[in-house]
Each structure stands twice: as structure tokens, then as C-alpha cells.
Coordinates of N, CA, C and O in Angstrom, one line a residue:
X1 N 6.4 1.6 18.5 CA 5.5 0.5 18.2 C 5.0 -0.2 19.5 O 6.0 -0.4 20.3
X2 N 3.7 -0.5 19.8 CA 3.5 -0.9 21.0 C 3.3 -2.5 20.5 O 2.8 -3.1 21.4
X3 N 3.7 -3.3 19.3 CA 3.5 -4.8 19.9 C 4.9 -4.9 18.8 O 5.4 -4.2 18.0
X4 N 5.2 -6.5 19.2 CA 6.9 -6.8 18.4 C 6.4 -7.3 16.9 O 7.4 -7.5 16.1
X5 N 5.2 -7.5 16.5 CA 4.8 -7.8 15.3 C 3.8 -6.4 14.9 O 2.6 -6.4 15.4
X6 N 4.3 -5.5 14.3 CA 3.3 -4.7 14.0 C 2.8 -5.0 12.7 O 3.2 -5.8 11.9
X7 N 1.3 -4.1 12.7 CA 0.4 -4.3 11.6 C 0.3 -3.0 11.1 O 0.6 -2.0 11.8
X8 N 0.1 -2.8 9.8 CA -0.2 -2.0 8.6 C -1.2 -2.0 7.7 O -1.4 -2.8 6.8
X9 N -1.8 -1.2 8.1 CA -3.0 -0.7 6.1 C -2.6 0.1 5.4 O -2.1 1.2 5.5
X10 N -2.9 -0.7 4.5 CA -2.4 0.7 2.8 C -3.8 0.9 2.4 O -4.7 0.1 2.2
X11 N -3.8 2.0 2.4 CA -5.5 2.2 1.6 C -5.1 2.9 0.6 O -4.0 3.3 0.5
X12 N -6.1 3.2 -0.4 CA -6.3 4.0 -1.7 C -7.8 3.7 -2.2 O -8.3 2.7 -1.8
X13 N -8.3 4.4 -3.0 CA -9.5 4.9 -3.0 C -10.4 3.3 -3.8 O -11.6 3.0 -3.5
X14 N -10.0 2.8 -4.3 CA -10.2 1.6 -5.8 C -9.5 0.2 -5.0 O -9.8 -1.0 -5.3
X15 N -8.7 0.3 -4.0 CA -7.9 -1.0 -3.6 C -7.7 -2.2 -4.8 O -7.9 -3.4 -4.4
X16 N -7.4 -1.9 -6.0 CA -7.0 -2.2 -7.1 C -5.4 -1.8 -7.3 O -4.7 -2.7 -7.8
X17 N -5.0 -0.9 -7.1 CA -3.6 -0.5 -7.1 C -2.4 -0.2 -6.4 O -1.2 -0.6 -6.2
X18 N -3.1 0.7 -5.9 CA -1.8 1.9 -5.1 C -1.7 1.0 -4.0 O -0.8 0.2 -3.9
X19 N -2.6 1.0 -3.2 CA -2.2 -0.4 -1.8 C -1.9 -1.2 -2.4 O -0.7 -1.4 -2.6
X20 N -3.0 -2.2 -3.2 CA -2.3 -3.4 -3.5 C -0.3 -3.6 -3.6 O 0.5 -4.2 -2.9
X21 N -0.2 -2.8 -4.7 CA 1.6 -2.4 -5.2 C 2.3 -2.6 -3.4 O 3.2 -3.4 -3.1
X22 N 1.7 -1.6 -2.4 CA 2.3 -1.2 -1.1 C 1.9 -2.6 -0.4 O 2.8 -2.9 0.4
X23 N 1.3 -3.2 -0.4 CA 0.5 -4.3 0.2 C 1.8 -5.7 -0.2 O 2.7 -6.2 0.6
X24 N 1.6 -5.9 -1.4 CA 2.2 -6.7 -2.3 C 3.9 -6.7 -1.8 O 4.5 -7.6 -1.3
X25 N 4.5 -5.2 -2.2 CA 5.6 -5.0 -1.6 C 6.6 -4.9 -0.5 O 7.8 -5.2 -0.4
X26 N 5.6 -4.2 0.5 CA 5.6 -5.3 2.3 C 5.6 -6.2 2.9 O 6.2 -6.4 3.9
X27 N 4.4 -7.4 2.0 CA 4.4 -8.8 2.1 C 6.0 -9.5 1.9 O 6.5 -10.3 2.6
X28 N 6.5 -8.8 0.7 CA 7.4 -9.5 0.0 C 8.5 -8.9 1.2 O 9.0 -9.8 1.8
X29 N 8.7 -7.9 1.4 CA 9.8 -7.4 2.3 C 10.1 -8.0 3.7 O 11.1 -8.5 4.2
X30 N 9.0 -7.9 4.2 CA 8.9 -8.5 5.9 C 8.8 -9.6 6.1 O 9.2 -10.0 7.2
X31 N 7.8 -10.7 5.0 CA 7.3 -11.8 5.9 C 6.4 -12.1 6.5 O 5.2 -12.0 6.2
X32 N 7.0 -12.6 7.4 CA 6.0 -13.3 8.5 C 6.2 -11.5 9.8 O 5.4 -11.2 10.6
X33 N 7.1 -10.9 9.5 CA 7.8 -9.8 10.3 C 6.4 -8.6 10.4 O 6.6 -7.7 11.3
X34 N 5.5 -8.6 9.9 CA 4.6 -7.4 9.6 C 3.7 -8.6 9.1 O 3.8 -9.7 8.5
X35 N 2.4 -7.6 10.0 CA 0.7 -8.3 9.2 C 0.2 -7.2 8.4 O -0.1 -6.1 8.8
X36 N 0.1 -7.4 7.8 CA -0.3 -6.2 6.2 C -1.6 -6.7 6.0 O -1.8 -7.9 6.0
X37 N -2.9 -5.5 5.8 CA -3.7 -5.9 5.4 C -4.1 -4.3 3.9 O -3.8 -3.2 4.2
X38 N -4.6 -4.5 2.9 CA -5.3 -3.6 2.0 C -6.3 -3.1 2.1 O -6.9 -3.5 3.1
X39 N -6.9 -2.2 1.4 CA -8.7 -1.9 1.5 C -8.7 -0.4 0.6 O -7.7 0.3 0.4
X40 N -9.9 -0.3 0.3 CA -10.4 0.9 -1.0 C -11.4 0.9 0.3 O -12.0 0.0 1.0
X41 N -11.2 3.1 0.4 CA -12.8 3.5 0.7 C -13.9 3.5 -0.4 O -15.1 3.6 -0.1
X42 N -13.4 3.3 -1.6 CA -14.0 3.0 -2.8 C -14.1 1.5 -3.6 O -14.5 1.4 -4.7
X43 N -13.9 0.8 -3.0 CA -13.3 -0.5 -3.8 C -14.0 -0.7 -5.1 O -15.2 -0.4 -5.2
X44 N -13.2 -1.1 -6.1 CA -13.3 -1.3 -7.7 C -13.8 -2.7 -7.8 O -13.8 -3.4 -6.8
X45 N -14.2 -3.3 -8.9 CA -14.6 -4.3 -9.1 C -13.2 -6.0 -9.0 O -13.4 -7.1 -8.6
X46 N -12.2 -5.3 -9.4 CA -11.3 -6.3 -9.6 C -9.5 -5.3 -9.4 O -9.5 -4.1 -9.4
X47 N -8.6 -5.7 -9.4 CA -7.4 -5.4 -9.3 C -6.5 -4.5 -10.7 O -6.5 -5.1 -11.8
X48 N -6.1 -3.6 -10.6 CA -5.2 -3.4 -11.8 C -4.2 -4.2 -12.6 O -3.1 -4.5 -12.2
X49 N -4.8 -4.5 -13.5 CA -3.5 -5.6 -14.3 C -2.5 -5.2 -14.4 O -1.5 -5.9 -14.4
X50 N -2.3 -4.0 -14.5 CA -0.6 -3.4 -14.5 C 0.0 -3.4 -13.5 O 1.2 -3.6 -13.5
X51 N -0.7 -3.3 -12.5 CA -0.4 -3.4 -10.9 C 0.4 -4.6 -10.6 O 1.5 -4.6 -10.0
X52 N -0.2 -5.6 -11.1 CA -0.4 -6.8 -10.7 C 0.8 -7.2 -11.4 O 1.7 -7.7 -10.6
X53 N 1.2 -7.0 -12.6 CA 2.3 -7.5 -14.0 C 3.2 -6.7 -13.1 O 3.9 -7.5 -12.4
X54 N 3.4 -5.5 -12.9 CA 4.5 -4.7 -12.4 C 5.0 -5.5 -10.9 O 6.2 -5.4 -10.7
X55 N 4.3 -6.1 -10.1 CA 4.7 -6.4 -8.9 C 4.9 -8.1 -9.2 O 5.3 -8.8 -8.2
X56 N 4.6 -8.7 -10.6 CA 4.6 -10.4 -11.1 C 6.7 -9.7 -11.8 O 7.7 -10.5 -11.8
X57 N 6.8 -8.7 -12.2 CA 8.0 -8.3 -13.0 C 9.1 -8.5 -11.9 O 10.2 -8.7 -12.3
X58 N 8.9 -8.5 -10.1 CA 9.8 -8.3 -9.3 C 9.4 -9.6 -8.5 O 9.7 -9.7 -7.4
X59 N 8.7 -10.8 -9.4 CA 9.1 -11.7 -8.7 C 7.6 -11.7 -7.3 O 7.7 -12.5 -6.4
X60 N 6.7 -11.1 -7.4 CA 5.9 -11.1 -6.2 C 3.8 -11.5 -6.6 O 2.8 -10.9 -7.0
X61 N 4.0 -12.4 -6.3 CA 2.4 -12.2 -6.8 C 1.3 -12.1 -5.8 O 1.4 -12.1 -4.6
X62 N 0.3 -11.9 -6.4 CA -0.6 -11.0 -5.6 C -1.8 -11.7 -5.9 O -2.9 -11.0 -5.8
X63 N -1.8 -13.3 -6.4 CA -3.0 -14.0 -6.8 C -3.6 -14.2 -5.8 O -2.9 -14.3 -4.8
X64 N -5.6 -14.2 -5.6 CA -6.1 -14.5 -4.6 C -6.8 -12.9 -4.0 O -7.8 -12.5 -3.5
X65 N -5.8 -12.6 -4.2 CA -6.1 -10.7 -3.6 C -7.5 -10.3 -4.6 O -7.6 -10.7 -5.8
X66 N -8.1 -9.6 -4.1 CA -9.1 -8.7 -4.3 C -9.2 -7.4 -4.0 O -8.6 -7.1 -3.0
X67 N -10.0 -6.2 -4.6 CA -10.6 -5.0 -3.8 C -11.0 -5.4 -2.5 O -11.5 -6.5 -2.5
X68 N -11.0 -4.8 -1.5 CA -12.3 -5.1 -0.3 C -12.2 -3.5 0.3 O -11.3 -2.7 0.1
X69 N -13.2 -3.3 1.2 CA -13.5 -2.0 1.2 C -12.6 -2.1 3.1 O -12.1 -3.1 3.6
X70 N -12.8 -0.7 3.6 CA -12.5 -0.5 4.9 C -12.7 -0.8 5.9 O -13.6 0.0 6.3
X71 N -12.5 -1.5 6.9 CA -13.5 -2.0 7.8 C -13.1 -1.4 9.4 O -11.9 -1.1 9.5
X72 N -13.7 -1.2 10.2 CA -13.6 -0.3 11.5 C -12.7 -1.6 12.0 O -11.7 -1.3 12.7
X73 N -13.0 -3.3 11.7 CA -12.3 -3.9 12.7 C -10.3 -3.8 12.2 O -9.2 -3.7 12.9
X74 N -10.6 -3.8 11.1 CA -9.2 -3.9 10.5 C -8.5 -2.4 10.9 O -7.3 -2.4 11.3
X75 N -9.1 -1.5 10.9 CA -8.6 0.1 11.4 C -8.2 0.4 13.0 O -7.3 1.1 13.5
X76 N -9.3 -0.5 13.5 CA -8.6 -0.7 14.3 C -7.5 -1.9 15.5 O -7.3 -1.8 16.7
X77 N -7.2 -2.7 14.5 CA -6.4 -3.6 15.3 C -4.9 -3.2 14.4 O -4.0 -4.1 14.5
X78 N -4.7 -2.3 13.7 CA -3.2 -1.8 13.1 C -2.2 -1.0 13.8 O -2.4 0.2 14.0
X79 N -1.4 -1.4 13.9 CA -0.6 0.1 14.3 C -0.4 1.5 13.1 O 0.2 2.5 13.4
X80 N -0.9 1.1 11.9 CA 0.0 2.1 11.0 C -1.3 2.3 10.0 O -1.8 1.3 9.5
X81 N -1.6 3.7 10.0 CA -2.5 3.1 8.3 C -1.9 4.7 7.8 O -1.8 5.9 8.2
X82 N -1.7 3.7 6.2 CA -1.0 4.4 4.6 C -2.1 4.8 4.3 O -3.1 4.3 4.7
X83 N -2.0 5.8 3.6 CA -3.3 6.0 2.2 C -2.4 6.8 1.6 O -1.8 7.8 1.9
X84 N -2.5 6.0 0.0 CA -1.7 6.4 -0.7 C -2.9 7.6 -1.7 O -4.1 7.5 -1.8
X85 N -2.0 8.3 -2.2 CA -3.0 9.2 -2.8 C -3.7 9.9 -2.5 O -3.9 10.0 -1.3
X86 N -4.3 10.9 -3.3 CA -5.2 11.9 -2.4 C -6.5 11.6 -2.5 O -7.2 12.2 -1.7
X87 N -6.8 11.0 -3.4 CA -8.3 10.3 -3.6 C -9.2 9.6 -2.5 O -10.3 9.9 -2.4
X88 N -8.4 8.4 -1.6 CA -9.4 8.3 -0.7 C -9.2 9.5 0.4 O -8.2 10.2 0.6
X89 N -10.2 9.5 0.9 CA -10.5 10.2 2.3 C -10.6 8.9 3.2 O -11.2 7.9 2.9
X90 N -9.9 9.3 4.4 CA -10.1 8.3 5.5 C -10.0 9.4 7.0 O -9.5 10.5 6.8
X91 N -10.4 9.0 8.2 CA -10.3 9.7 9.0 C -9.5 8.9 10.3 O -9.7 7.9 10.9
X92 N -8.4 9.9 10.3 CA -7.2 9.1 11.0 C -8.2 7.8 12.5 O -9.4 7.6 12.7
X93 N -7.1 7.4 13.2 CA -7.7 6.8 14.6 C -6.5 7.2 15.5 O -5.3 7.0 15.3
X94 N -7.2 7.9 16.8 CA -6.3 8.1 17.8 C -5.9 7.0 18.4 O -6.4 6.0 19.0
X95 N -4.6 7.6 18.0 CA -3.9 6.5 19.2 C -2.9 5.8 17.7 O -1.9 5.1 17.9
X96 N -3.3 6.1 16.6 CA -2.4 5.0 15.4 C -2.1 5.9 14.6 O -2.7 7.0 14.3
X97 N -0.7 5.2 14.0 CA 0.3 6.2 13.3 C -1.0 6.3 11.6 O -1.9 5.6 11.2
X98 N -0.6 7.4 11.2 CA -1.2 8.0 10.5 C -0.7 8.9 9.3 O -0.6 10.1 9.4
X99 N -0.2 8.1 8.0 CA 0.4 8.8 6.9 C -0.6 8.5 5.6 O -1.4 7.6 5.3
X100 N -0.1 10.0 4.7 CA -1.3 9.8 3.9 C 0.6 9.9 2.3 O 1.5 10.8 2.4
X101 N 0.7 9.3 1.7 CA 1.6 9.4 0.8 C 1.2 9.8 -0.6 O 0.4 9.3 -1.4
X102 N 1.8 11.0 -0.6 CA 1.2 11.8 -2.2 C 2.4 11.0 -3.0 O 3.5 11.5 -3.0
X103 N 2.0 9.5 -3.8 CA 3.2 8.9 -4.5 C 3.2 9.6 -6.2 O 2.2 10.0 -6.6
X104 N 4.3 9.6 -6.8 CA 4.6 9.8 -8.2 C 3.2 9.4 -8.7 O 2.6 8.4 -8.5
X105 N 2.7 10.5 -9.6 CA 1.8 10.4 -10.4 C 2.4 10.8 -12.1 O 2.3 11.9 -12.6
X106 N 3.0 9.6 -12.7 CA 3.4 9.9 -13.8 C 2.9 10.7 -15.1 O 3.3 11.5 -15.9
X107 N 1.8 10.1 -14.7 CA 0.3 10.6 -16.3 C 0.2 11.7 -16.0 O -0.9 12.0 -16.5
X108 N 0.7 12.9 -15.3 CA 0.8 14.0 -15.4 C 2.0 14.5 -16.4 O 1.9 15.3 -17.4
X109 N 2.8 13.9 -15.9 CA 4.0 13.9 -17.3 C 4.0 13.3 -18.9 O 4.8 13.5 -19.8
X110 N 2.9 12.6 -18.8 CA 2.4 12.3 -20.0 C 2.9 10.9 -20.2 O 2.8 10.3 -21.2
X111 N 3.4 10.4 -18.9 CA 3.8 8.9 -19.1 C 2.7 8.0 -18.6 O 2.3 8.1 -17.4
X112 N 2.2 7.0 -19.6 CA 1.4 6.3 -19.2 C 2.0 4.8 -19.6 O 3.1 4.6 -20.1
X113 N 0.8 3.8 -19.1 CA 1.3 2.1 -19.5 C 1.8 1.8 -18.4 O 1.7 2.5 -17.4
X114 N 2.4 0.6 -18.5 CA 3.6 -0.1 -17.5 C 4.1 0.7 -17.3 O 4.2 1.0 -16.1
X115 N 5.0 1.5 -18.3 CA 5.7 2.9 -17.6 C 5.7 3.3 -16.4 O 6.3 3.1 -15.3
X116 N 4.5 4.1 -16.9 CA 4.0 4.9 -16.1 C 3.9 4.0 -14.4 O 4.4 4.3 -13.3
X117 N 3.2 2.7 -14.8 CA 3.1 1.7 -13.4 C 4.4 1.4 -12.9 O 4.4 1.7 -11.7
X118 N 5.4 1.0 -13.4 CA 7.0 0.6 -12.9 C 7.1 2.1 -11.8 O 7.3 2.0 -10.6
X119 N 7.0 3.3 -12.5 CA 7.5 4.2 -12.0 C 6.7 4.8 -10.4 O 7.0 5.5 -9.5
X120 N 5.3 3.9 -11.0 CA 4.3 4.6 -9.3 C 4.8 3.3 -8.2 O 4.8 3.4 -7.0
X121 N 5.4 1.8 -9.3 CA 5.6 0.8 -8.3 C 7.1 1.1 -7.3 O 7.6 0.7 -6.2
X122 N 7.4 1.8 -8.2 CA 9.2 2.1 -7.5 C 8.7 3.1 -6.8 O 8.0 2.7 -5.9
X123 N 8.7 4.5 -7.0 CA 8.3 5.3 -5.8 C 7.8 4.5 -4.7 O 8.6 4.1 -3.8
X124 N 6.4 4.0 -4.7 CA 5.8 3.0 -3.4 C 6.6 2.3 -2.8 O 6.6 2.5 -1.6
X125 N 7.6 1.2 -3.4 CA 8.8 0.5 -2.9 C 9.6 0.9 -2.1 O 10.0 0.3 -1.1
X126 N 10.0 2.2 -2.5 CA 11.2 3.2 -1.8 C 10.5 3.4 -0.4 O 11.1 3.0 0.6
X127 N 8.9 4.1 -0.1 CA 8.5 4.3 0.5 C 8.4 3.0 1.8 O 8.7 3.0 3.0
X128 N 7.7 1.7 0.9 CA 7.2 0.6 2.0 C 8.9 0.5 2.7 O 9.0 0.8 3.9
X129 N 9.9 0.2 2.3 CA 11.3 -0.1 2.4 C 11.7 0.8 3.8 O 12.2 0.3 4.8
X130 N 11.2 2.3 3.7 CA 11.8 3.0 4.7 C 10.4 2.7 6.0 O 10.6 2.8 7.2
X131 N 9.6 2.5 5.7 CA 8.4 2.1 6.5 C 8.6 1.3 7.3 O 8.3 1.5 8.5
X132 N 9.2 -0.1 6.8 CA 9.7 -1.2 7.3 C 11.0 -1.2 8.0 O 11.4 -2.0 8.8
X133 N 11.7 0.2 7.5 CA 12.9 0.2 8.4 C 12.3 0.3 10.1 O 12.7 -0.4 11.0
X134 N 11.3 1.5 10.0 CA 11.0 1.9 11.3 C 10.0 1.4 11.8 O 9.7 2.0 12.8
X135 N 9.2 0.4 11.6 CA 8.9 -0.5 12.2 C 9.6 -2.1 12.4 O 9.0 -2.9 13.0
X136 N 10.4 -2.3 12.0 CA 11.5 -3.4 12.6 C 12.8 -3.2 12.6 O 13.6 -3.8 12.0
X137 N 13.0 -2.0 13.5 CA 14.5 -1.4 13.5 C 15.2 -3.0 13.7 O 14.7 -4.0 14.3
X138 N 16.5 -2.7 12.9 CA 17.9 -3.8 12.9 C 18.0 -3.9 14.1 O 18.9 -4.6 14.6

């Protein structure tokens, strides 16, 4: 990491969910310790309510937040950008870390609902959790 506060984007295609959940769940983890920002190369009209209940179920809320789309300035003042899913397309930036996270897609298993959301929010958690290890090693 080249600065002692690093920064992170979560993208996904809708910035309704899959970031938000990753967004939501880093905020809650780090603090003031990481600057977390979201974004849809697609952005949706408004936020997933399951999203939202699933990350309100752990105690974390996410009032205030919106979709907002990608922006070249936010891409590039991060050290790290997520894209959860395979749905958006983003094109990495040299010079910054660059993961694309294929998370648990339940509704393939035929689980849907909250279910289904608890289960894409835990996957994501496990992931933000080890993310956060390696950007503020102990």
C-alpha cells in the first residue's frame, strides 16, 4: 500500500447491492481506518431492500447511500478497486490493485429472498474481512 490510510471501490453493475453489502461492510469494519467509496457501471434507480435489511440485520445501515455511477476521479484516487460479479465490466488502472470477486450466487441453487441475500451478504463479509486484513496488517 503506498499511503497509511488506504482507499477502496466496490463496483457492481446496478450499485444497488453487491458493493453497497461490500461498501456497508468495510465501513462497518475499519472506520475511520479505510476510505470506501461504491459505484454501478450501470447504476439502478435506488438500492436493494434486501441489501439494505440484510446489512440493517448486522447492526449496519446504509441510510443516505444511493446508486451513483463510476467516475475516473474516484478510480483514480484508490488504491484497490473490487468488482463484485461478473456483470459489470470495468477496465483495471495501472498502477492499482485490481480484483474482480465471482461472490456466491445463490438463485442458481434455487435459493432466493433474504435467504438467498444473507448468504451473498456472508460470502462478501468473509471476503471485505480478509481485504481489510491486507490492507491494515496488525
Amino acid at each position: 500500500m503506498t499511503s497509511e490510510h488506504p482507499a477502496v471501490l466496490f463496483v457492481c453493475s446496478k450499485n444497488g447491492g453487491k458493493s453497497q453489502l461490500a461498501a456497508g461492510l468495510m465501513r462497518d469494519l475499519a472506520g475511520d481506518d479505510v476510505t470506501v467509496y461504491s459505484a454501478g457501471t450501470k447504476p439502478a434507480e435506488s438500492l436493494n431492500g434486501q441489501a439494505v435489511e440484510s446489512l440493517a440485520e448486522l447492526g449496519i445501515e446504509v441510510a443516505g447511500e444511493y446508486p451513483k455511477p463510476v467516475t475516473d476521479e474516484v478510480l483514480n484516487s484508490v488504491d484497490a478497486v473490487i468488482v463484485l460479479g461478473t456483470e459489470a465490466k470495468l477496465e483495471p488502472v495501472e498502477g492499482t490493485r485490481f480484483e474482480i470477486w465471482e461472490t456466491d450466487e445463490p438463485s442458481k441453487r434455487g435459493i432466493e429472498g433474504m435467504e438467498r441475500m444473507r448468504l451473498v451478504r456472508d460470502d462478501i463479509k468473509t471476503r471485505v474481512q480478509a481485504l481489510y486484513s491486507e490492507l491494515i496488517p496488525n
